[in-house]
CSV table of C-alpha atoms in Angstrom, one decimal:
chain,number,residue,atom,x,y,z
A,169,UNK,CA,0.0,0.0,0.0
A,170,UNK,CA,1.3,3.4,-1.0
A,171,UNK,CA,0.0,6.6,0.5
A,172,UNK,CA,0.4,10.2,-0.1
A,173,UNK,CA,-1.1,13.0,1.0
A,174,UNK,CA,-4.0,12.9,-0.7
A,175,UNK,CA,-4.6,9.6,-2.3
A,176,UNK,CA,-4.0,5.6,-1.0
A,177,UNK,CA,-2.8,3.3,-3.4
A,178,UNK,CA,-3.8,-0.1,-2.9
A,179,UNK,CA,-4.7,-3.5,-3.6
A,180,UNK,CA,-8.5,-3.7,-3.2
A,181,UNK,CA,-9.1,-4.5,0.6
A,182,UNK,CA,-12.2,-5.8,1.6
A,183,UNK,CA,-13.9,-2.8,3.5
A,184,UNK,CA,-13.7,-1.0,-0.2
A,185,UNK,CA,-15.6,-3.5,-2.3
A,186,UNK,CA,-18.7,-1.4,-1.7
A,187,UNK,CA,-17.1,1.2,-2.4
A,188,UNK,CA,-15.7,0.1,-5.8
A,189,UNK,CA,-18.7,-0.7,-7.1
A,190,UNK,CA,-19.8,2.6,-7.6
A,191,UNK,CA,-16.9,2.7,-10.7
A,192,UNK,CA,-17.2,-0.9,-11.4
A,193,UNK,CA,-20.9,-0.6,-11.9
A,194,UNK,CA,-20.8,2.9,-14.5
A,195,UNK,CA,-17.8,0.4,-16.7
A,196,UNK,CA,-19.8,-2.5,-16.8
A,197,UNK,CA,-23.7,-1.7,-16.1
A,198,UNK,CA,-24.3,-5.5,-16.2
A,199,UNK,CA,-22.6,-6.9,-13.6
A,200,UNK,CA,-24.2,-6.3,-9.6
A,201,UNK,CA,-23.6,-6.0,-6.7
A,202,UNK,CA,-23.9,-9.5,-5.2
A,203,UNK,CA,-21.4,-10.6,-8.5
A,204,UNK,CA,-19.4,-8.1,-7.6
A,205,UNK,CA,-18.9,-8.6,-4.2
A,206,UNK,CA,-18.5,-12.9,-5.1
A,207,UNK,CA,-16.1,-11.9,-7.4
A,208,UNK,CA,-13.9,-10.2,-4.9
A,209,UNK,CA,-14.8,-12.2,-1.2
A,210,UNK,CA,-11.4,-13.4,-1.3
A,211,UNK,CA,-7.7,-11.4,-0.8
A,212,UNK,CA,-6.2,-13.3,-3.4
A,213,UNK,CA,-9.3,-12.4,-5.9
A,214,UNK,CA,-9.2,-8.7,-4.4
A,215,UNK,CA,-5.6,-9.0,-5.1
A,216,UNK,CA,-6.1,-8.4,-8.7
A,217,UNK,CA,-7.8,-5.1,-8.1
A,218,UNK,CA,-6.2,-1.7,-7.7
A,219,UNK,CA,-7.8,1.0,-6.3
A,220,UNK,CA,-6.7,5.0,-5.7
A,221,UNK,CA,-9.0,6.1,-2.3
A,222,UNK,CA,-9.1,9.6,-1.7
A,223,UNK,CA,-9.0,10.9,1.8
A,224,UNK,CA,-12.4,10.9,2.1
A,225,UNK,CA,-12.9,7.4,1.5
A,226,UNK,CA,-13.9,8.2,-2.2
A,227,UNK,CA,-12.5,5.2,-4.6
A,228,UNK,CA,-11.1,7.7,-7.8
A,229,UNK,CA,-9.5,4.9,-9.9
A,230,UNK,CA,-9.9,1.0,-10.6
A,231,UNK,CA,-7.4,-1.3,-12.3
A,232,UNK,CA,-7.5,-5.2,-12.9
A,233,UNK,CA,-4.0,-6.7,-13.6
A,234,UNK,CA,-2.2,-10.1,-13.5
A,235,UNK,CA,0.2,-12.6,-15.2
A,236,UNK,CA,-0.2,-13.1,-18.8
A,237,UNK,CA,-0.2,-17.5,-18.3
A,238,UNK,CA,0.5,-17.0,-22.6
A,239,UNK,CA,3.3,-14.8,-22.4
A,240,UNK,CA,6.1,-17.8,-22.3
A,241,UNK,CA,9.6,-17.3,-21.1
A,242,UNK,CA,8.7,-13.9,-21.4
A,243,UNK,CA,6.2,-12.2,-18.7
A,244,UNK,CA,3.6,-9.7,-19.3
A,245,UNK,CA,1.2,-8.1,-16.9
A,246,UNK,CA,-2.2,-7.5,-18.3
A,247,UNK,CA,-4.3,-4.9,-17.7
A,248,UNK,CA,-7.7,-5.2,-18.9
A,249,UNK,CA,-9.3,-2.6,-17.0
A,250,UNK,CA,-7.9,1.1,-16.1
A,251,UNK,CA,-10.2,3.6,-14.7
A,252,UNK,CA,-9.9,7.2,-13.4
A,253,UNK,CA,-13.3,9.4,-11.9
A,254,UNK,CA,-11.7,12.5,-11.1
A,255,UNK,CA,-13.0,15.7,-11.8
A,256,UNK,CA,-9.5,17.3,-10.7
A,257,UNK,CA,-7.5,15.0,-10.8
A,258,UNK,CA,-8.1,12.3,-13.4
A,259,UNK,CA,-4.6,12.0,-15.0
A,260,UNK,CA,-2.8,12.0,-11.7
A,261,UNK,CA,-5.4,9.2,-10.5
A,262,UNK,CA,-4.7,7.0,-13.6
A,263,UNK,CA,-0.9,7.6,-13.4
A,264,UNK,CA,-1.0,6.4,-9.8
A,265,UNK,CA,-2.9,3.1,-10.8
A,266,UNK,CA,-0.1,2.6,-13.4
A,267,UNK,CA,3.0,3.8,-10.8
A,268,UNK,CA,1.3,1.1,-8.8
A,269,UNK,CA,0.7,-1.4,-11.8
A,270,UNK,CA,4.8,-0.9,-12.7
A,271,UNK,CA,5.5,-2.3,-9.1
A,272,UNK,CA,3.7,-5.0,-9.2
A,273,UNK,CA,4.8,-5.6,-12.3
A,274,UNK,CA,8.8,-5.7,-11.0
A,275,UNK,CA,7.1,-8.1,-8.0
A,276,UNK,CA,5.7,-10.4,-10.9
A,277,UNK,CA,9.2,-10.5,-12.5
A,278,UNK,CA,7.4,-8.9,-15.6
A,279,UNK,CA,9.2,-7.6,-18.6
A,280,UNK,CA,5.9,-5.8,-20.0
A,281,UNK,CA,2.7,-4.1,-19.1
A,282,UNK,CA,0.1,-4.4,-22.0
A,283,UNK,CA,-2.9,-1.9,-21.1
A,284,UNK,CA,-6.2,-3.2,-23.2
A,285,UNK,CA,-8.2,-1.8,-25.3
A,286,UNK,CA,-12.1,-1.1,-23.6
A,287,UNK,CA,-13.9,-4.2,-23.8
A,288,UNK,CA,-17.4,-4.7,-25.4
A,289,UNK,CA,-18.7,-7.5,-22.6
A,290,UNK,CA,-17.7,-7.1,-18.7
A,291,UNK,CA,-18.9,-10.7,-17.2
A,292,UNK,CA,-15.6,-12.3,-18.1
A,293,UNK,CA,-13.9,-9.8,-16.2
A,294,UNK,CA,-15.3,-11.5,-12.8
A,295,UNK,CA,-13.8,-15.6,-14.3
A,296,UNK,CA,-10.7,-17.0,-13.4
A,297,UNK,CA,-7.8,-14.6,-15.0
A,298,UNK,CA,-6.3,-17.9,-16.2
A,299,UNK,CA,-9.1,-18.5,-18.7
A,300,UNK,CA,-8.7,-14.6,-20.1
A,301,UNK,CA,-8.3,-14.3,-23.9
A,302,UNK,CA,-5.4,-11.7,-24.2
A,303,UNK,CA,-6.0,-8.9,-27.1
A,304,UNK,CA,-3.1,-8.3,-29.0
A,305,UNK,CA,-4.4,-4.2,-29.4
A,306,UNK,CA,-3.4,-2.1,-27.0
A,307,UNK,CA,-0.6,0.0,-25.5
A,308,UNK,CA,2.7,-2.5,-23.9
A,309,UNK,CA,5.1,-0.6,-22.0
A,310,UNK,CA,8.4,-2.4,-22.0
A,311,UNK,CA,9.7,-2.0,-18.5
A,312,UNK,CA,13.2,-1.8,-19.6
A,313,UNK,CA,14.7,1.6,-18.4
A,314,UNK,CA,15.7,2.9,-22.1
A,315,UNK,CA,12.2,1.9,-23.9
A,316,UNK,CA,9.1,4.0,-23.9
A,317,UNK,CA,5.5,3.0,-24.7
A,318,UNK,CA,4.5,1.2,-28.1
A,319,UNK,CA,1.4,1.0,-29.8
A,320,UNK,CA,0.3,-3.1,-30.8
């Protein structure tokens, strides 16, 4: 957990799942609350989740990431979902999603971070990560220090 001044930086913890909703359920209007919350009773499922809090309690920003099982020899956190609700501050939100996403990334032993392109169906998004069918669109960030951003 990471904590400024004005923001916490976390995995998901289960006194937030409420809370999260109230982003989770404006990105994907078909999923509810009881999926939600089954889909995140445990800290190893809630691990998977990032959330920015404000100090009010406030949940400004989302993520889901994990370990690409495809990636081979090579490994690749995913990032299917990324989501700021910030009036103020919605690009310093998202960039401390991603600040947190590169650390967990360099925990994972990860090479990459592939950010998705927005999905057209949400249900998947609460299945086993394993079973996820990885894009190949989207933005991968080689985590190397002397490589910048590319475009799939």
């Amino acid at each position: 957990m990471e904590m400024d001044a004005d923001y916490t930086v976390s995995a998901l913890r289960a006194s937030d799942v409420a809370r999260a909703y109230a982003i989770v359920r404006h990105l994907f209007p078909n999923i509810d609350l009881a999926e939600w919350q089954a889909a995140t009773s445990t800290e190893d499922l809630r691990r998977n989740w990032l959330t920015v809090i404000d100090p009010a309690g406030v949940v400004r920003g989302i993520s889901l990431v994990f370990v690409s099982p495809q990636s081979g020899l090579s490994k690749q956190l995913e990032v299917p979902v990324l989501a700021s609700v910030s009036l103020l501050n919605e690009h310093s939100v998202a960039g401390r999603l991603l600040e947190y996403a590169k650390r967990r990334a360099a925990e994972e032993g990860c090479n990459r971070i592939h950010v998705w392109p927005v999905a057209k169906t949400d249900h998947w998004l609460l299945g086993d990560t394993s079973t996820f069918k990885v894009p190949r669109a989207g933005l991968t960030y080689d985590l190397s220090p002397s490589k910048q951003p590319s475009p799939r």
